[in-house]
XYZ file of C-alpha atoms in Angstrom:
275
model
C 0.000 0.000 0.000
C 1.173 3.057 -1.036
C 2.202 5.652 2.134
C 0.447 8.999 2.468
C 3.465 11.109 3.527
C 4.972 13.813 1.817
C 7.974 13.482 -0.062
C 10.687 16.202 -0.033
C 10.051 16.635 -3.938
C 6.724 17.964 -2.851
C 7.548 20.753 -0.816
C 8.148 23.515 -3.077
C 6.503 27.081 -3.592
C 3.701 27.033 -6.383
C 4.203 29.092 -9.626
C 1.052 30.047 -9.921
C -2.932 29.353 -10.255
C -2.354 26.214 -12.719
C 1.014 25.152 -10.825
C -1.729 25.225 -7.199
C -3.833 23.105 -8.816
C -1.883 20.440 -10.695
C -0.373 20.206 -7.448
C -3.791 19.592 -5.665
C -4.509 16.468 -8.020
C -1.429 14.867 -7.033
C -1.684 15.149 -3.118
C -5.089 13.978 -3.322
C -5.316 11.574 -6.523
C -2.401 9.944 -4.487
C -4.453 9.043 -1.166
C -2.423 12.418 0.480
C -5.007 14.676 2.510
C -5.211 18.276 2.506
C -5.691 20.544 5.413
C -8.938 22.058 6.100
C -7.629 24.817 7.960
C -5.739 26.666 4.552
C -7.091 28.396 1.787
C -7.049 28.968 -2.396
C -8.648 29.000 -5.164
C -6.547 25.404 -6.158
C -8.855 23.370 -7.980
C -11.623 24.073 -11.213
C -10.613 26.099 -14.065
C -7.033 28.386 -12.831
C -8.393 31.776 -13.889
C -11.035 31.658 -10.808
C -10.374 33.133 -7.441
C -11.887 32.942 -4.185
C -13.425 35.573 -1.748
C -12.971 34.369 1.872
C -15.316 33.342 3.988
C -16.066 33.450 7.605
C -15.768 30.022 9.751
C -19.512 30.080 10.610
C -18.558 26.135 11.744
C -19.540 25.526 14.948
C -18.116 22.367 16.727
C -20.909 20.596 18.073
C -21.105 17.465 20.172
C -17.452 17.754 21.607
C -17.175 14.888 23.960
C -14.130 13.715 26.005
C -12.638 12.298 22.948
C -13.367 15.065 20.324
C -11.081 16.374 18.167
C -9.989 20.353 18.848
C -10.243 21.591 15.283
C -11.953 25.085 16.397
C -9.486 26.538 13.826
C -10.781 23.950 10.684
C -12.069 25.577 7.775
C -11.596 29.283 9.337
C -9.950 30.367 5.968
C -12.260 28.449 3.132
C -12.739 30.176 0.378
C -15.832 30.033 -2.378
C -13.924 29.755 -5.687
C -16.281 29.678 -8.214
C -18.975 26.159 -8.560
C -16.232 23.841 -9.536
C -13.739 25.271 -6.889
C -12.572 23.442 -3.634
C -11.609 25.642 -0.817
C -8.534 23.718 0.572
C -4.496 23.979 -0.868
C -2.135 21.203 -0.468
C -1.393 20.325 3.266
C -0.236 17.525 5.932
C -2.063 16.489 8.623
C -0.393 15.765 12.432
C -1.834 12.383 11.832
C -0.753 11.090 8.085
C 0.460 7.852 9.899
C -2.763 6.621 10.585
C -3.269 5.961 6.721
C -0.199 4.430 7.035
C -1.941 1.563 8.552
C -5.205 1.420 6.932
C -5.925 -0.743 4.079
C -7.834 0.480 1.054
C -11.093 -1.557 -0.308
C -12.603 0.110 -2.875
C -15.360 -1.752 -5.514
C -16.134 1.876 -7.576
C -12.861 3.823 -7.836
C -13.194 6.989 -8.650
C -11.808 10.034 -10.485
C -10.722 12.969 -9.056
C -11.439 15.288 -11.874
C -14.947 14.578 -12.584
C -15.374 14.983 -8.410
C -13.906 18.167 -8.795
C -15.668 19.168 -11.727
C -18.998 18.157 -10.777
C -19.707 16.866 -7.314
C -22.114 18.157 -4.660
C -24.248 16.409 -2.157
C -28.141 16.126 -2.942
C -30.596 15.571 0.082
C -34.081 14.914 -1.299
C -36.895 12.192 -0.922
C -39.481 12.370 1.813
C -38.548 15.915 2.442
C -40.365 18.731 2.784
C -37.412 21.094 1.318
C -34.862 19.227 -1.033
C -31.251 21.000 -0.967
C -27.890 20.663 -2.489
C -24.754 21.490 -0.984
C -21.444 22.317 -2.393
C -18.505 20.753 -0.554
C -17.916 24.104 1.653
C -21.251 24.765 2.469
C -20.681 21.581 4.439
C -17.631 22.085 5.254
C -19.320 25.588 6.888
C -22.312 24.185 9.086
C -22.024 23.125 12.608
C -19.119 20.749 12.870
C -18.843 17.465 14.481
C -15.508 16.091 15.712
C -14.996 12.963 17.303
C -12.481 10.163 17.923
C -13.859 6.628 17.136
C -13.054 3.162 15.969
C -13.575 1.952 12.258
C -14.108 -1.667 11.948
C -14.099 -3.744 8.574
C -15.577 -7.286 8.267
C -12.609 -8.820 7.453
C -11.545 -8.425 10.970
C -9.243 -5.473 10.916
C -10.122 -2.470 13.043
C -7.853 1.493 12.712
C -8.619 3.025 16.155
C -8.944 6.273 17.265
C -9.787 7.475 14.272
C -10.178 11.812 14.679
C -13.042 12.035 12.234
C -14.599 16.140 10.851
C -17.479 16.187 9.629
C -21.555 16.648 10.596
C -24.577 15.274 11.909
C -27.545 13.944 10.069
C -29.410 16.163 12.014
C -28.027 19.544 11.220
C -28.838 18.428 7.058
C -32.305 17.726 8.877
C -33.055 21.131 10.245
C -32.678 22.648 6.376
C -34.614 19.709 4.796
C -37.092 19.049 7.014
C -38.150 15.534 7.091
C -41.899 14.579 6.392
C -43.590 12.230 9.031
C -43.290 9.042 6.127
C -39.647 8.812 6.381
C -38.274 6.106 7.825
C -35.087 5.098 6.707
C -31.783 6.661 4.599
C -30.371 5.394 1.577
C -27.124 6.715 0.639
C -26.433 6.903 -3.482
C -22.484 7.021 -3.938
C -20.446 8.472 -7.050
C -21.867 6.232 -10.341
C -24.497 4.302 -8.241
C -22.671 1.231 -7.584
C -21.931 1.231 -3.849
C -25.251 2.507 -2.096
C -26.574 1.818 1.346
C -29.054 2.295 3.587
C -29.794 2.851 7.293
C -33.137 3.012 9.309
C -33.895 6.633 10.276
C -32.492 6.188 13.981
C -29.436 4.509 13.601
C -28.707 7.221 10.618
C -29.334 9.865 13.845
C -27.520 8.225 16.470
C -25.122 10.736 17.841
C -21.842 9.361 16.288
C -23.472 9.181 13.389
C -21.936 11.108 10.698
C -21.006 12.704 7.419
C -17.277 12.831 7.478
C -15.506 15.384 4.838
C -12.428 15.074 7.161
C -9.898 12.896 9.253
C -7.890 15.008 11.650
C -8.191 18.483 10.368
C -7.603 17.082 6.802
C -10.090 16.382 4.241
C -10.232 12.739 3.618
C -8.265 10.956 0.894
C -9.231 10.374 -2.148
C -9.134 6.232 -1.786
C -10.879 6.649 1.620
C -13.675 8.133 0.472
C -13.431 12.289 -0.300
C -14.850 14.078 -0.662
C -17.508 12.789 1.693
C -18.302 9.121 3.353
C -20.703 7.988 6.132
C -18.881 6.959 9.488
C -20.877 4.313 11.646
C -19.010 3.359 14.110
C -20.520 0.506 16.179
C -21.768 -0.779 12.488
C -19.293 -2.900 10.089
C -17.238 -0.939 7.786
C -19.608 -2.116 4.455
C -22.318 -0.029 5.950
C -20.262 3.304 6.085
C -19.949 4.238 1.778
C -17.331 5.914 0.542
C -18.298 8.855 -1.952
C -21.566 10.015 -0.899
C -23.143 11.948 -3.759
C -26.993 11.608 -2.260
C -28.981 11.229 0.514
C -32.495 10.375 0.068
C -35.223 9.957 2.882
C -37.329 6.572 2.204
C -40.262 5.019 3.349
C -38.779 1.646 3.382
C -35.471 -0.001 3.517
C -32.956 -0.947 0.089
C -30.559 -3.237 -0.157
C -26.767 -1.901 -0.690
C -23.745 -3.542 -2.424
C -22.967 -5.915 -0.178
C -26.430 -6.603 1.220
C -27.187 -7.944 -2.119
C -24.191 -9.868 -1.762
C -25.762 -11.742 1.503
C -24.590 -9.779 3.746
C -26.504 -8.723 6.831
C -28.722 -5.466 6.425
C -27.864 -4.686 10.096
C -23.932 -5.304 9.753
C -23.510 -4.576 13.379
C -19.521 -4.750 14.811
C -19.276 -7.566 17.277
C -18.940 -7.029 20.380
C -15.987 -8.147 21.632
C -14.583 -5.589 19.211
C -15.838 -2.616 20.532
C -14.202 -0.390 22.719
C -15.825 1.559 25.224
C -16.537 5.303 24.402
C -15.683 4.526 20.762
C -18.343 3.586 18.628
């Protein structure tokens, strides 16, 4: 597996709009994360510059193990529609990637996620929205330390996750009284999945766009993935491109596959406080 640290090739001054954003693809094409707390106009077409925007992100639901990242995001810029607002970083935690294998059934490319990508919320709501990736980034943020878990048995722990709850997407969509369960519709359709309403609302439940004050690599699911914690790994997709509110439950990838709807982590492998 290829390492996510920085090489001393990379560390060089950037000559330019063009020069920002070629360098952008590589840190993230190759599984490197970018910081959430920096700023530019670094991805989209080079002529486009960003006006800065105030860090109206609010951590929320800071427990014992939550992440400080009161400074994440301060600096995000909106570029333009096709425009990310993060420049090539490091994160105080590149290690933990380090460690963690990659499984990926729908890889995806960078460009066209750049290009095109924002999150729809829609179904049994009373107000469908779309978001562009720092809108999110902007709304009440969540940080929290927990374990991931895959089915094959590994686990990565402590895991310093950014991102939000369900519920703060739920006080701008509003819900309708039918809704009883959320399916999540990845990047070309292939990996979805779906959760019943309250499990989708549990409170570490949640949208991650970042892994320790870093947006999330590209192989590990940017720009945003569901995090489940005390559920198996299969049940937390990669790529989120949709979220729609259902009346009734649908089978995902691997549910389709036999596996169980519920995928819950056993639980002699769950550590208190962490899931």
């Amino acid at each position: 597996m290829r390492r996510c640290t920085m090489n001393s090739n990379e560390k060089k001054d950037y000559a330019g709009p063009e020069a920002t954003r070629r360098t952008f693809l590589q840190w993230i094409g190759t599984g490197t994360v970018l910081t959430l707390a920096q700023a530019a106009a670094c991805a989209g077409p080079p002529h486009l510059h960003g006006r800065p925007l105030s860090d109206t992100g609010k951590d929320s639901g800071t427990d014992a193990d939550a992440v400080t990242d009161a400074d994440a995001a301060r600096d995000a810029t909106d570029a333009g529609s096709t425009d990310y607002p993060f420049t090539p970083g490091s994160t105080s935690d590149a290690t933990i990637f380090q460690r963690w294998p990659e499984r990926t059934v729908d890889p995806q490319e960078l460009e066209r996620i750049l290009q095109d990508w924002r999150l729809t919320v829609d179904g049994l709501v009373g107000t469908p929205r779309v978001f562009r990736f720092d809108e999110l980034v902007d709304l009440s943020r969540l940080n929290q330390v927990m374990d991931f878990h895959c089915v094959e048995g590994w686990s990565i722990l402590d895991v310093p996750w950014n991102g939000l709850h369900l519920s703060t997407l739920w006080d701008l969509v509003h819900p309708t009284a039918e809704a009883t369960h959320v399916t999540f519709h990845t990047i070309g359709g292939t990996y979805n999945e779906s959760l019943p309403l309250p499990i989708a609302t549990e409170p570490h439940t949640l949208l991650a766009y970042g892994i320790a004050g870093s947006t999330i690599p590209l192989k590990h699911g940017f720009p945003l993935r569901l995090v489940v914690p005390r559920l198996l790994a299969y049940k937390s997709p990669k790529y989120v491109e949709r979220i729609e509110l259902t009346n009734g439950p649908v089978q995902g990838f691997w549910v389709q596959r036999g596996y169980s709807y519920d995928g819950p982590v056993p639980k002699s492998r769950l550590r208190e406080g962490k899931y």
